[in-house]
GROMACS .gro file of C-alpha atoms in nm:
model
  491
    1MET     CA    1  -0.416   1.566   2.617
    2ASN     CA    2  -0.616   1.827   2.429
    3GLY     CA    3  -0.598   1.886   2.058
    4ASN     CA    4  -0.504   2.223   1.915
    5ALA     CA    5  -0.629   2.313   1.569
    6ARG     CA    6  -0.352   2.368   1.318
    7ASN     CA    7  -0.378   2.472   0.958
    8ASP     CA    8  -0.298   2.210   0.694
    9SER     CA    9  -0.066   2.453   0.520
   10ASP     CA   10   0.161   2.429   0.823
   11THR     CA   11   0.179   2.051   0.804
   12ASP     CA   12   0.516   1.902   0.721
   13ALA     CA   13   0.330   1.626   0.539
   14THR     CA   14   0.281   1.854   0.242
   15SER     CA   15   0.650   1.926   0.200
   16LEU     CA   16   0.814   1.778  -0.104
   17GLY     CA   17   1.118   1.689   0.100
   18ALA     CA   18   0.917   1.432   0.292
   19ASP     CA   19   0.839   1.253  -0.033
   20ILE     CA   20   1.202   1.153  -0.076
   21LEU     CA   21   1.134   0.871   0.169
   22ASN     CA   22   1.000   0.551   0.019
   23PRO     CA   23   0.796   0.378   0.290
   24PHE     CA   24   0.691   0.090   0.065
   25VAL     CA   25   1.029  -0.080   0.018
   26HIS     CA   26   1.201  -0.324   0.254
   27ARG     CA   27   1.533  -0.492   0.184
   28LEU     CA   28   1.618  -0.801   0.386
   29GLU     CA   29   1.930  -1.006   0.325
   30LEU     CA   30   2.119  -1.245   0.549
   31GLY     CA   31   2.452  -1.073   0.502
   32SER     CA   32   2.703  -1.278   0.699
   33THR     CA   33   2.789  -1.647   0.676
   34TYR     CA   34   2.715  -1.672   1.048
   35GLU     CA   35   2.356  -1.548   0.997
   36LYS     CA   36   2.301  -1.794   0.713
   37LEU     CA   37   2.439  -2.092   0.907
   38LYS     CA   38   2.242  -1.993   1.217
   39THR     CA   39   1.921  -1.974   1.014
   40ILE     CA   40   1.982  -2.317   0.861
   41PHE     CA   41   2.054  -2.471   1.201
   42LEU     CA   42   1.751  -2.314   1.372
   43THR     CA   43   1.528  -2.412   1.080
   44ILE     CA   44   1.611  -2.773   1.159
   45ALA     CA   45   1.647  -2.758   1.538
   46LEU     CA   46   1.387  -2.498   1.643
   47LEU     CA   47   1.133  -2.422   1.369
   48PRO     CA   48   0.941  -2.757   1.385
   49PHE     CA   49   0.885  -2.723   1.761
   50ARG     CA   50   0.770  -2.362   1.731
   51LEU     CA   51   0.531  -2.447   1.449
   52ALA     CA   52   0.387  -2.737   1.651
   53ALA     CA   53   0.336  -2.516   1.957
   54ILE     CA   54   0.181  -2.232   1.753
   55THR     CA   55  -0.052  -2.472   1.571
   56THR     CA   56  -0.167  -2.632   1.896
   57LEU     CA   57  -0.236  -2.298   2.064
   58MET     CA   58  -0.422  -2.161   1.761
   59ILE     CA   59  -0.641  -2.471   1.742
   60MET     CA   60  -0.724  -2.430   2.112
   61ALA     CA   61  -0.814  -2.064   2.055
   62TRP     CA   62  -1.023  -2.157   1.750
   63LEU     CA   63  -1.218  -2.419   1.947
   64LEU     CA   64  -1.279  -2.169   2.225
   65ALA     CA   65  -1.400  -1.909   1.973
   66CYS     CA   66  -1.630  -2.167   1.812
   67LEU     CA   67  -1.779  -2.239   2.155
   68GLY     CA   68  -1.829  -1.870   2.229
   69LEU     CA   69  -1.996  -1.804   1.894
   70LEU     CA   70  -2.224  -2.106   1.915
   71GLY     CA   71  -2.580  -2.006   1.829
   72LEU     CA   72  -2.489  -1.653   1.718
   73SER     CA   73  -2.534  -1.523   1.364
   74GLU     CA   74  -2.328  -1.250   1.205
   75GLU     CA   75  -2.624  -1.017   1.242
   76ASP     CA   76  -2.632  -1.094   1.616
   77LEU     CA   77  -2.267  -0.992   1.643
   78ARG     CA   78  -2.337  -0.661   1.469
   79ARG     CA   79  -2.650  -0.583   1.669
   80ALA     CA   80  -2.524  -0.600   2.027
   81PRO     CA   81  -2.201  -0.652   2.224
   82LEU     CA   82  -2.119  -0.994   2.369
   83LYS     CA   83  -2.239  -1.047   2.723
   84GLY     CA   84  -2.231  -1.300   3.004
   85TRP     CA   85  -2.027  -1.618   2.965
   86ARG     CA   86  -1.938  -1.530   2.605
   87ARG     CA   87  -1.767  -1.212   2.723
   88LYS     CA   88  -1.575  -1.409   2.987
   89ILE     CA   89  -1.411  -1.614   2.712
   90VAL     CA   90  -1.230  -1.304   2.582
   91PRO     CA   91  -0.952  -1.303   2.847
   92TRP     CA   92  -0.882  -1.670   2.771
   93LEU     CA   93  -0.853  -1.598   2.400
   94CYS     CA   94  -0.615  -1.312   2.477
   95TYR     CA   95  -0.408  -1.540   2.701
   96LEU     CA   96  -0.380  -1.807   2.431
   97GLY     CA   97  -0.293  -1.539   2.174
   98ARG     CA   98  -0.010  -1.401   2.385
   99LEU     CA   99   0.119  -1.755   2.442
  100THR     CA  100   0.116  -1.807   2.065
  101TYR     CA  101   0.344  -1.510   2.015
  102GLN     CA  102   0.573  -1.627   2.297
  103ALA     CA  103   0.589  -1.970   2.136
  104GLY     CA  104   0.712  -1.800   1.820
  105GLY     CA  105   0.990  -1.625   2.011
  106MET     CA  106   0.820  -1.284   2.008
  107LYS     CA  107   0.843  -1.084   2.331
  108ILE     CA  108   0.582  -0.809   2.358
  109VAL     CA  109   0.678  -0.515   2.580
  110VAL     CA  110   0.399  -0.278   2.686
  111ARG     CA  111   0.465   0.081   2.792
  112GLY     CA  112   0.208   0.323   2.924
  113ARG     CA  113  -0.151   0.250   3.026
  114GLN     CA  114  -0.436   0.148   2.800
  115ALA     CA  115  -0.735   0.378   2.848
  116SER     CA  116  -1.082   0.240   2.908
  117ARG     CA  117  -1.358   0.264   2.648
  118SER     CA  118  -1.520   0.548   2.839
  119GLU     CA  119  -1.194   0.744   2.818
  120ALA     CA  120  -1.113   0.661   2.455
  121PRO     CA  121  -1.357   0.458   2.243
  122ILE     CA  122  -1.097   0.431   1.962
  123LEU     CA  123  -0.739   0.301   1.965
  124VAL     CA  124  -0.529   0.448   1.681
  125LEU     CA  125  -0.224   0.234   1.603
  126ALA     CA  126   0.078   0.322   1.388
  127PRO     CA  127   0.301   0.257   1.210
  128HIS     CA  128   0.141  -0.049   1.053
  129SER     CA  129   0.425  -0.252   0.904
  130THR     CA  130   0.349  -0.624   0.926
  131PHE     CA  131   0.083  -0.892   0.957
  132ILE     CA  132   0.237  -0.961   1.299
  133ASP     CA  133   0.076  -0.635   1.416
  134GLY     CA  134  -0.245  -0.835   1.444
  135GLY     CA  135  -0.118  -0.980   1.770
  136ILE     CA  136  -0.184  -0.647   1.937
  137VAL     CA  137  -0.551  -0.745   1.968
  138TYR     CA  138  -0.446  -0.995   2.236
  139VAL     CA  139  -0.266  -0.725   2.435
  140THR     CA  140  -0.550  -0.474   2.410
  141GLY     CA  141  -0.829  -0.707   2.519
  142PHE     CA  142  -0.980  -0.806   2.184
  143PRO     CA  143  -1.104  -0.469   2.054
  144SER     CA  144  -1.322  -0.457   1.744
  145ILE     CA  145  -1.108  -0.436   1.432
  146ILE     CA  146  -1.165  -0.295   1.084
  147VAL     CA  147  -1.111  -0.580   0.842
  148ARG     CA  148  -1.191  -0.694   0.489
  149ARG     CA  149  -1.501  -0.911   0.461
  150GLU     CA  150  -1.301  -1.183   0.286
  151SER     CA  151  -1.091  -1.236   0.600
  152GLY     CA  152  -1.399  -1.310   0.808
  153LEU     CA  153  -1.506  -1.580   0.564
  154ASN     CA  154  -1.193  -1.783   0.635
  155PRO     CA  155  -1.318  -2.097   0.816
  156PHE     CA  156  -1.027  -2.092   1.064
  157ILE     CA  157  -0.901  -1.742   1.135
  158GLY     CA  158  -1.248  -1.604   1.061
  159LYS     CA  159  -1.380  -1.739   1.393
  160LEU     CA  160  -1.122  -1.540   1.590
  161ILE     CA  161  -1.188  -1.230   1.380
  162ASN     CA  162  -1.564  -1.259   1.436
  163TYR     CA  163  -1.511  -1.281   1.811
  164THR     CA  164  -1.379  -0.924   1.806
  165GLN     CA  165  -1.717  -0.818   1.661
  166PRO     CA  166  -1.537  -0.645   1.374
  167VAL     CA  167  -1.648  -0.370   1.140
  168TYR     CA  168  -1.628  -0.530   0.798
  169VAL     CA  169  -1.513  -0.347   0.487
  170TRP     CA  170  -1.665  -0.459   0.158
  171ARG     CA  171  -1.405  -0.353  -0.098
  172ASP     CA  172  -1.636  -0.427  -0.393
  173ASP     CA  173  -1.921  -0.216  -0.254
  174PRO     CA  174  -1.907   0.146  -0.375
  175ASN     CA  175  -2.087   0.252  -0.055
  176SER     CA  176  -1.851   0.054   0.170
  177ARG     CA  177  -1.658   0.359   0.291
  178GLN     CA  178  -1.971   0.547   0.398
  179ASN     CA  179  -2.118   0.236   0.563
  180THR     CA  180  -1.795   0.167   0.750
  181ILE     CA  181  -1.775   0.523   0.883
  182LYS     CA  182  -2.141   0.507   0.985
  183GLU     CA  183  -2.085   0.183   1.179
  184ILE     CA  184  -1.774   0.321   1.351
  185ILE     CA  185  -1.968   0.629   1.461
  186GLU     CA  186  -2.255   0.413   1.593
  187ARG     CA  187  -2.020   0.184   1.785
  188THR     CA  188  -1.808   0.456   1.942
  189THR     CA  189  -2.098   0.680   2.044
  190SER     CA  190  -2.323   0.398   2.168
  191LYS     CA  191  -2.412   0.376   2.538
  192GLU     CA  192  -2.386  -0.002   2.520
  193ASP     CA  193  -2.074  -0.181   2.640
  194TRP     CA  194  -1.911  -0.240   2.301
  195PRO     CA  195  -1.538  -0.319   2.286
  196GLN     CA  196  -1.304  -0.038   2.189
  197VAL     CA  197  -1.248   0.000   1.814
  198MET     CA  198  -0.891  -0.057   1.697
  199ILE     CA  199  -0.784   0.114   1.374
  200PHE     CA  200  -0.461   0.130   1.172
  201PRO     CA  201  -0.531   0.467   1.006
  202GLU     CA  202  -0.253   0.436   0.747
  203GLY     CA  203  -0.457   0.166   0.575
  204THR     CA  204  -0.153  -0.029   0.451
  205CYS     CA  205   0.188  -0.155   0.559
  206THR     CA  206   0.502   0.060   0.546
  207ASN     CA  207   0.864   0.012   0.653
  208ARG     CA  208   0.822   0.240   0.958
  209SER     CA  209   1.056   0.505   0.814
  210CYS     CA  210   0.776   0.762   0.837
  211LEU     CA  211   0.405   0.795   0.905
  212ILE     CA  212   0.206   0.819   0.584
  213THR     CA  213  -0.128   1.000   0.554
  214PHE     CA  214  -0.388   0.884   0.807
  215LYS     CA  215  -0.729   0.798   0.669
  216SER     CA  216  -1.005   0.996   0.838
  217GLY     CA  217  -1.232   0.705   0.935
  218ALA     CA  218  -1.112   0.689   1.297
  219PHE     CA  219  -1.164   1.062   1.339
  220TYR     CA  220  -1.513   1.115   1.194
  221PRO     CA  221  -1.690   1.031   1.524
  222GLY     CA  222  -1.506   1.322   1.690
  223VAL     CA  223  -1.454   1.121   2.007
  224PRO     CA  224  -1.128   1.097   2.208
  225VAL     CA  225  -0.875   0.850   2.073
  226GLN     CA  226  -0.574   0.685   2.231
  227PRO     CA  227  -0.266   0.685   2.005
  228VAL     CA  228  -0.066   0.360   2.027
  229CYS     CA  229   0.289   0.345   1.888
  230ILE     CA  230   0.443   0.021   1.760
  231ARG     CA  231   0.814  -0.053   1.742
  232TYR     CA  232   1.018  -0.360   1.646
  233PRO     CA  233   1.365  -0.287   1.792
  234ASN     CA  234   1.534  -0.597   1.650
  235LYS     CA  235   1.884  -0.617   1.504
  236LEU     CA  236   1.754  -0.801   1.197
  237ASP     CA  237   1.418  -0.675   1.070
  238THR     CA  238   1.236  -0.993   0.973
  239VAL     CA  239   0.883  -0.861   1.022
  240THR     CA  240   0.839  -0.565   0.784
  241TRP     CA  241   0.602  -0.658   0.501
  242THR     CA  242   0.573  -0.394   0.229
  243TRP     CA  243   0.476  -0.367  -0.136
  244GLU     CA  244   0.838  -0.415  -0.244
  245GLY     CA  245   1.028  -0.671  -0.042
  246PRO     CA  246   1.018  -1.027   0.094
  247GLY     CA  247   0.690  -1.217   0.092
  248ALA     CA  248   0.489  -1.319   0.397
  249LEU     CA  249   0.613  -1.680   0.408
  250LYS     CA  250   0.980  -1.578   0.394
  251LEU     CA  251   0.928  -1.322   0.670
  252LEU     CA  252   0.743  -1.573   0.887
  253TRP     CA  253   1.020  -1.831   0.835
  254LEU     CA  254   1.298  -1.586   0.921
  255THR     CA  255   1.111  -1.453   1.224
  256LEU     CA  256   1.050  -1.801   1.362
  257THR     CA  257   1.416  -1.891   1.314
  258GLN     CA  258   1.539  -1.602   1.530
  259LEU     CA  259   1.626  -1.699   1.885
  260ASN     CA  260   1.404  -1.413   2.002
  261SER     CA  261   1.233  -1.104   1.865
  262SER     CA  262   1.061  -0.817   2.037
  263CYS     CA  263   0.771  -0.581   1.979
  264GLU     CA  264   0.716  -0.265   2.183
  265ILE     CA  265   0.368  -0.122   2.225
  266GLU     CA  266   0.345   0.225   2.378
  267PHE     CA  267   0.012   0.370   2.488
  268LEU     CA  268   0.027   0.748   2.462
  269PRO     CA  269  -0.205   0.976   2.664
  270VAL     CA  270  -0.564   1.002   2.540
  271TYR     CA  271  -0.606   1.272   2.275
  272ASN     CA  272  -0.917   1.485   2.324
  273PRO     CA  273  -1.009   1.670   2.003
  274SER     CA  274  -1.072   2.043   1.993
  275GLU     CA  275  -1.397   2.178   1.849
  276ALA     CA  276  -1.215   2.257   1.524
  277GLU     CA  277  -1.087   1.899   1.500
  278LYS     CA  278  -1.433   1.756   1.568
  279MET     CA  279  -1.558   1.954   1.268
  280ASP     CA  280  -1.260   1.861   1.048
  281PRO     CA  281  -1.161   1.489   1.061
  282LYS     CA  282  -0.865   1.550   0.829
  283LEU     CA  283  -0.723   1.813   1.064
  284TYR     CA  284  -0.784   1.579   1.359
  285ALA     CA  285  -0.603   1.294   1.178
  286ASN     CA  286  -0.307   1.514   1.082
  287ASN     CA  287  -0.260   1.641   1.437
  288VAL     CA  288  -0.274   1.292   1.589
  289ARG     CA  289  -0.030   1.171   1.326
  290ARG     CA  290   0.211   1.454   1.406
  291LEU     CA  291   0.193   1.370   1.777
  292MET     CA  292   0.267   1.002   1.711
  293ALA     CA  293   0.553   1.087   1.474
  294GLU     CA  294   0.713   1.298   1.745
  295ALA     CA  295   0.683   1.011   1.995
  296LEU     CA  296   0.831   0.768   1.741
  297LYS     CA  297   1.097   1.023   1.634
  298ILE     CA  298   1.025   0.971   1.265
  299PRO     CA  299   0.899   1.217   1.000
  300VAL     CA  300   0.556   1.234   0.841
  301SER     CA  301   0.503   1.197   0.468
  302ASP     CA  302   0.201   1.261   0.249
  303TYR     CA  303   0.203   0.916   0.091
  304THR     CA  304  -0.140   0.754   0.091
  305TYR     CA  305  -0.296   0.412   0.038
  306ASP     CA  306  -0.380   0.518  -0.318
  307ASP     CA  307  -0.007   0.555  -0.382
  308CYS     CA  308   0.025   0.183  -0.308
  309ARG     CA  309  -0.219   0.114  -0.587
  310ILE     CA  310  -0.002   0.310  -0.827
  311ILE     CA  311   0.303   0.109  -0.719
  312GLN     CA  312   0.111  -0.216  -0.757
  313LYS     CA  313  -0.005  -0.118  -1.105
  314ALA     CA  314   0.349  -0.019  -1.205
  315HIS     CA  315   0.472  -0.363  -1.103
  316GLN     CA  316   0.190  -0.540  -1.285
  317LEU     CA  317   0.272  -0.349  -1.603
  318HIS     CA  318   0.648  -0.398  -1.553
  319LEU     CA  319   0.707  -0.024  -1.547
  320PRO     CA  320   1.047   0.060  -1.396
  321TYR     CA  321   1.109   0.306  -1.111
  322ALA     CA  322   0.778   0.244  -0.933
  323SER     CA  323   0.855   0.476  -0.643
  324SER     CA  324   0.950   0.752  -0.888
  325ILE     CA  325   0.614   0.706  -1.060
  326VAL     CA  326   0.440   0.782  -0.729
  327LYS     CA  327   0.651   1.094  -0.677
  328THR     CA  328   0.577   1.201  -1.034
  329HIS     CA  329   0.203   1.161  -0.980
  330LYS     CA  330   0.207   1.366  -0.660
  331LEU     CA  331   0.408   1.644  -0.821
  332ARG     CA  332   0.181   1.646  -1.127
  333CYS     CA  333  -0.120   1.682  -0.893
  334LYS     CA  334   0.053   1.972  -0.718
  335LEU     CA  335   0.135   2.141  -1.050
  336GLY     CA  336  -0.215   2.094  -1.194
  337LEU     CA  337  -0.102   1.860  -1.474
  338VAL     CA  338  -0.335   1.579  -1.367
  339ALA     CA  339  -0.642   1.804  -1.372
  340SER     CA  340  -0.552   1.971  -1.701
  341LYS     CA  341  -0.439   1.647  -1.870
  342THR     CA  342  -0.159   1.841  -2.034
  343GLU     CA  343   0.036   1.534  -2.146
  344GLU     CA  344  -0.270   1.382  -2.316
  345GLU     CA  345  -0.329   1.710  -2.492
  346LEU     CA  346   0.027   1.703  -2.630
  347ILE     CA  347  -0.036   1.357  -2.775
  348GLN     CA  348  -0.370   1.453  -2.931
  349LYS     CA  349  -0.215   1.757  -3.099
  350LYS     CA  350   0.099   1.560  -3.189
  351MET     CA  351   0.313   1.812  -3.003
  352ASN     CA  352   0.521   1.532  -2.858
  353ASN     CA  353   0.784   1.499  -3.129
  354PHE     CA  354   1.068   1.580  -2.890
  355ASP     CA  355   1.359   1.375  -2.767
  356ASP     CA  356   1.587   1.522  -2.502
  357VAL     CA  357   1.478   1.852  -2.347
  358ASN     CA  358   1.632   2.068  -2.076
  359LEU     CA  359   1.448   2.219  -1.779
  360GLN     CA  360   1.353   2.538  -1.963
  361GLU     CA  361   1.213   2.347  -2.261
  362PHE     CA  362   1.038   2.098  -2.032
  363ALA     CA  363   0.865   2.378  -1.841
  364GLN     CA  364   0.770   2.564  -2.159
  365ILE     CA  365   0.618   2.257  -2.327
  366LEU     CA  366   0.412   2.165  -2.018
  367ARG     CA  367   0.324   2.531  -1.950
  368LEU     CA  368   0.494   2.534  -1.610
  369ASP     CA  369   0.707   2.783  -1.421
  370GLU     CA  370   1.066   2.663  -1.444
  371LYS     CA  371   1.148   2.843  -1.117
  372ASP     CA  372   0.881   2.650  -0.927
  373PRO     CA  373   1.055   2.398  -0.694
  374ALA     CA  374   0.793   2.137  -0.784
  375THR     CA  375   0.871   2.175  -1.155
  376GLN     CA  376   1.241   2.142  -1.083
  377GLN     CA  377   1.191   1.832  -0.873
  378LEU     CA  378   0.967   1.673  -1.137
  379PHE     CA  379   1.243   1.733  -1.391
  380ARG     CA  380   1.515   1.597  -1.162
  381ILE     CA  381   1.325   1.275  -1.099
  382HIS     CA  382   1.345   1.194  -1.470
  383ASP     CA  383   1.697   1.327  -1.516
  384ARG     CA  384   1.835   1.003  -1.375
  385LEU     CA  385   2.184   1.050  -1.519
  386GLY     CA  386   2.210   1.407  -1.393
  387GLN     CA  387   2.290   1.544  -1.738
  388GLY     CA  388   2.041   1.831  -1.730
  389LYS     CA  389   1.819   1.670  -1.996
  390ILE     CA  390   1.534   1.420  -2.001
  391ASP     CA  391   1.364   1.216  -2.272
  392LEU     CA  392   1.025   1.388  -2.299
  393GLN     CA  393   0.863   1.101  -2.487
  394GLU     CA  394   0.969   0.856  -2.216
  395TYR     CA  395   0.826   1.090  -1.951
  396ILE     CA  396   0.493   1.121  -2.137
  397PHE     CA  397   0.476   0.745  -2.198
  398THR     CA  398   0.526   0.668  -1.828
  399VAL     CA  399   0.258   0.919  -1.729
  400LEU     CA  400  -0.001   0.789  -1.977
  401ALA     CA  401   0.078   0.420  -1.921
  402THR     CA  402   0.036   0.460  -1.547
  403ALA     CA  403  -0.293   0.644  -1.591
  404ASN     CA  404  -0.453   0.455  -1.877
  405ALA     CA  405  -0.296   0.113  -1.938
  406SER     CA  406  -0.455  -0.199  -1.796
  407SER     CA  407  -0.242  -0.449  -1.988
  408GLU     CA  408   0.090  -0.467  -2.166
  409LEU     CA  409  -0.089  -0.446  -2.501
  410ASP     CA  410  -0.230  -0.115  -2.383
  411LYS     CA  411   0.127  -0.007  -2.318
  412VAL     CA  412   0.221  -0.087  -2.677
  413GLU     CA  413  -0.069   0.118  -2.811
  414ILE     CA  414   0.018   0.412  -2.585
  415ALA     CA  415   0.382   0.390  -2.698
  416PHE     CA  416   0.264   0.404  -3.063
  417ASN     CA  417   0.068   0.718  -2.985
  418VAL     CA  418   0.356   0.878  -2.798
  419CYS     CA  419   0.637   0.793  -3.041
  420GLY     CA  420   0.448   0.841  -3.367
  421SER     CA  421   0.486   1.166  -3.558
  422LYS     CA  422   0.159   1.110  -3.746
  423THR     CA  423  -0.200   1.110  -3.632
  424THR     CA  424  -0.257   0.743  -3.722
  425LEU     CA  425  -0.105   0.443  -3.544
  426CYS     CA  426   0.184   0.410  -3.788
  427LEU     CA  427   0.553   0.431  -3.703
  428THR     CA  428   0.879   0.459  -3.891
  429GLN     CA  429   1.161   0.219  -3.814
  430SER     CA  430   1.328   0.448  -3.561
  431GLU     CA  431   0.993   0.532  -3.399
  432LEU     CA  432   0.909   0.163  -3.367
  433ARG     CA  433   1.243   0.092  -3.202
  434LYS     CA  434   1.165   0.348  -2.934
  435ALA     CA  435   0.801   0.241  -2.890
  436LEU     CA  436   0.894  -0.124  -2.836
  437ARG     CA  437   1.181  -0.029  -2.606
  438LEU     CA  438   0.952   0.182  -2.387
  439SER     CA  439   0.662  -0.062  -2.378
  440LEU     CA  440   0.819  -0.408  -2.390
  441HIS     CA  441   1.193  -0.341  -2.338
  442ILE     CA  442   1.272  -0.494  -2.679
  443GLN     CA  443   1.626  -0.440  -2.807
  444SER     CA  444   1.693  -0.245  -3.130
  445GLU     CA  445   1.802  -0.551  -3.332
  446GLU     CA  446   1.480  -0.737  -3.255
  447SER     CA  447   1.271  -0.425  -3.326
  448ASN     CA  448   1.434  -0.392  -3.668
  449LYS     CA  449   1.339  -0.752  -3.751
  450ILE     CA  450   0.980  -0.690  -3.647
  451PHE     CA  451   0.974  -0.375  -3.861
  452GLN     CA  452   1.098  -0.556  -4.171
  453GLN     CA  453   0.848  -0.839  -4.128
  454ALA     CA  454   0.554  -0.606  -4.054
  455ARG     CA  455   0.624  -0.356  -4.332
  456ASN     CA  456   0.426  -0.381  -4.654
  457ASP     CA  457   0.538  -0.133  -4.918
  458GLY     CA  458   0.574   0.197  -4.729
  459ASP     CA  459   0.830   0.341  -4.492
  460ASP     CA  460   0.625   0.273  -4.183
  461VAL     CA  461   0.431  -0.004  -4.010
  462SER     CA  462   0.083  -0.012  -3.862
  463PHE     CA  463  -0.009  -0.099  -3.507
  464ASP     CA  464  -0.211  -0.406  -3.616
  465ASP     CA  465   0.074  -0.542  -3.830
  466VAL     CA  466   0.317  -0.512  -3.540
  467LEU     CA  467   0.073  -0.692  -3.309
  468THR     CA  468   0.051  -0.972  -3.565
  469GLN     CA  469   0.428  -1.010  -3.563
  470LEU     CA  470   0.440  -1.007  -3.183
  471SER     CA  471   0.170  -1.275  -3.162
  472ASN     CA  472   0.379  -1.500  -3.389
  473ARG     CA  473   0.669  -1.490  -3.143
  474ALA     CA  474   0.659  -1.739  -2.857
  475GLU     CA  475   0.809  -1.496  -2.604
  476TYR     CA  476   0.519  -1.253  -2.649
  477THR     CA  477   0.220  -1.489  -2.675
  478HIS     CA  478   0.152  -1.438  -2.301
  479LEU     CA  479   0.054  -1.079  -2.379
  480PHE     CA  480  -0.230  -1.196  -2.600
  481ALA     CA  481  -0.330  -1.480  -2.369
  482ALA     CA  482  -0.381  -1.229  -2.087
  483ASN     CA  483  -0.580  -1.004  -2.319
  484ASN     CA  484  -0.804  -1.292  -2.429
  485GLU     CA  485  -0.866  -1.388  -2.066
  486ASN     CA  486  -0.974  -1.032  -1.986
  487SER     CA  487  -1.207  -1.037  -2.286
  488LYS     CA  488  -1.372  -1.357  -2.163
  489LYS     CA  489  -1.425  -1.206  -1.818
  490ALA     CA  490  -1.583  -0.900  -1.977
  491ILE     CA  491  -1.823  -1.118  -2.172
   0.00000   0.00000   0.00000
């Protein structure tokens, strides 16, 4: 299959409609009484035997990997591919790995033909939706994987990871991305008999409702790639592991208590890049993604791994509507608000003394075109009741808290800045009610008590006096404990 260069402006991934999907949420509930009783019964009657079989097989694979790595350093693994008797251990590891999945009730169905390394040095897999995807290495002959360095340090699973001769990613190293790309290029263009490189270009797990933006790492070498599609056609989806949804242990428990589960792996024809794609890794990635989306019959969406970080931060700060925050950020980027820092400018000039505004007022204040579909969608996201008005201060608070807050105390300070009508961090009683509601979800009655206790002689209260009152309340002491812990780390 040959690649044809296509302009990014033609890509459906940039359409706002695609952003309506939320690929980072998975809901899993055992709805019927039958499902609940079946799970309880199989937990008692089946789960112990499956766990025993899986543990035994993994220990056997670990011992075999230890034998194969005997006498080799990590530098040896990076310098040259495994050869001789060490290479002959690979099929046995793959056999034990496949047995492990069968012991857990997982049937793996393979469609299509896997290309050789000479045909396609890189395997591109999507969608990535679960830690169970890792089992694909046993089907594909133990290709080299891209993995965090911390995973390789694990004394148990690290041995199996090292046997793939992985490309490690050092998340704390600012040069990690460049070094990773360099190593991928060296591996895939080398004349030595390295394993194929296996990459999940999405970079994070989704719920398989769409294909999010592919990272360009797999496409920088400009070599042919083989797209590999993954499906889990099960009645009950117990495998999907996303940013919002069941945890890994619950998913593993529910998967192992199903009588059987299945995973389909489809090898698509090798994709040979055009000259334009070789020169433009982003274009190459987008075109491969589009091809895979068509095979999977799902849309593409311009969500990225960085969007996951925004969602994670929103959860850490207890900001509601995490997925809406991501959509807001993407629309603000499209409208130029992120680059111009328009909302911060409104706060600095104290031009934020607004409550409910309609679309026309919203566009005028932020210097946007009210007829622009992106402006209209940004407004609609925050018009949650569909009344044609939004709380501008709440919108600005959410934007600034997401961008600038690193703790809940930061949220309180940002709320003071947003809700205050003066240049100093002082609020009236009504302003304090709103600031504490936005930042800490405190009810009006409690806010009024805090105001009365924090007030000295004037009609307003200072930021420091409010913090003092919050620190004296047992339900808010955790805010200050977290802040003190961060201070110690900084020291």
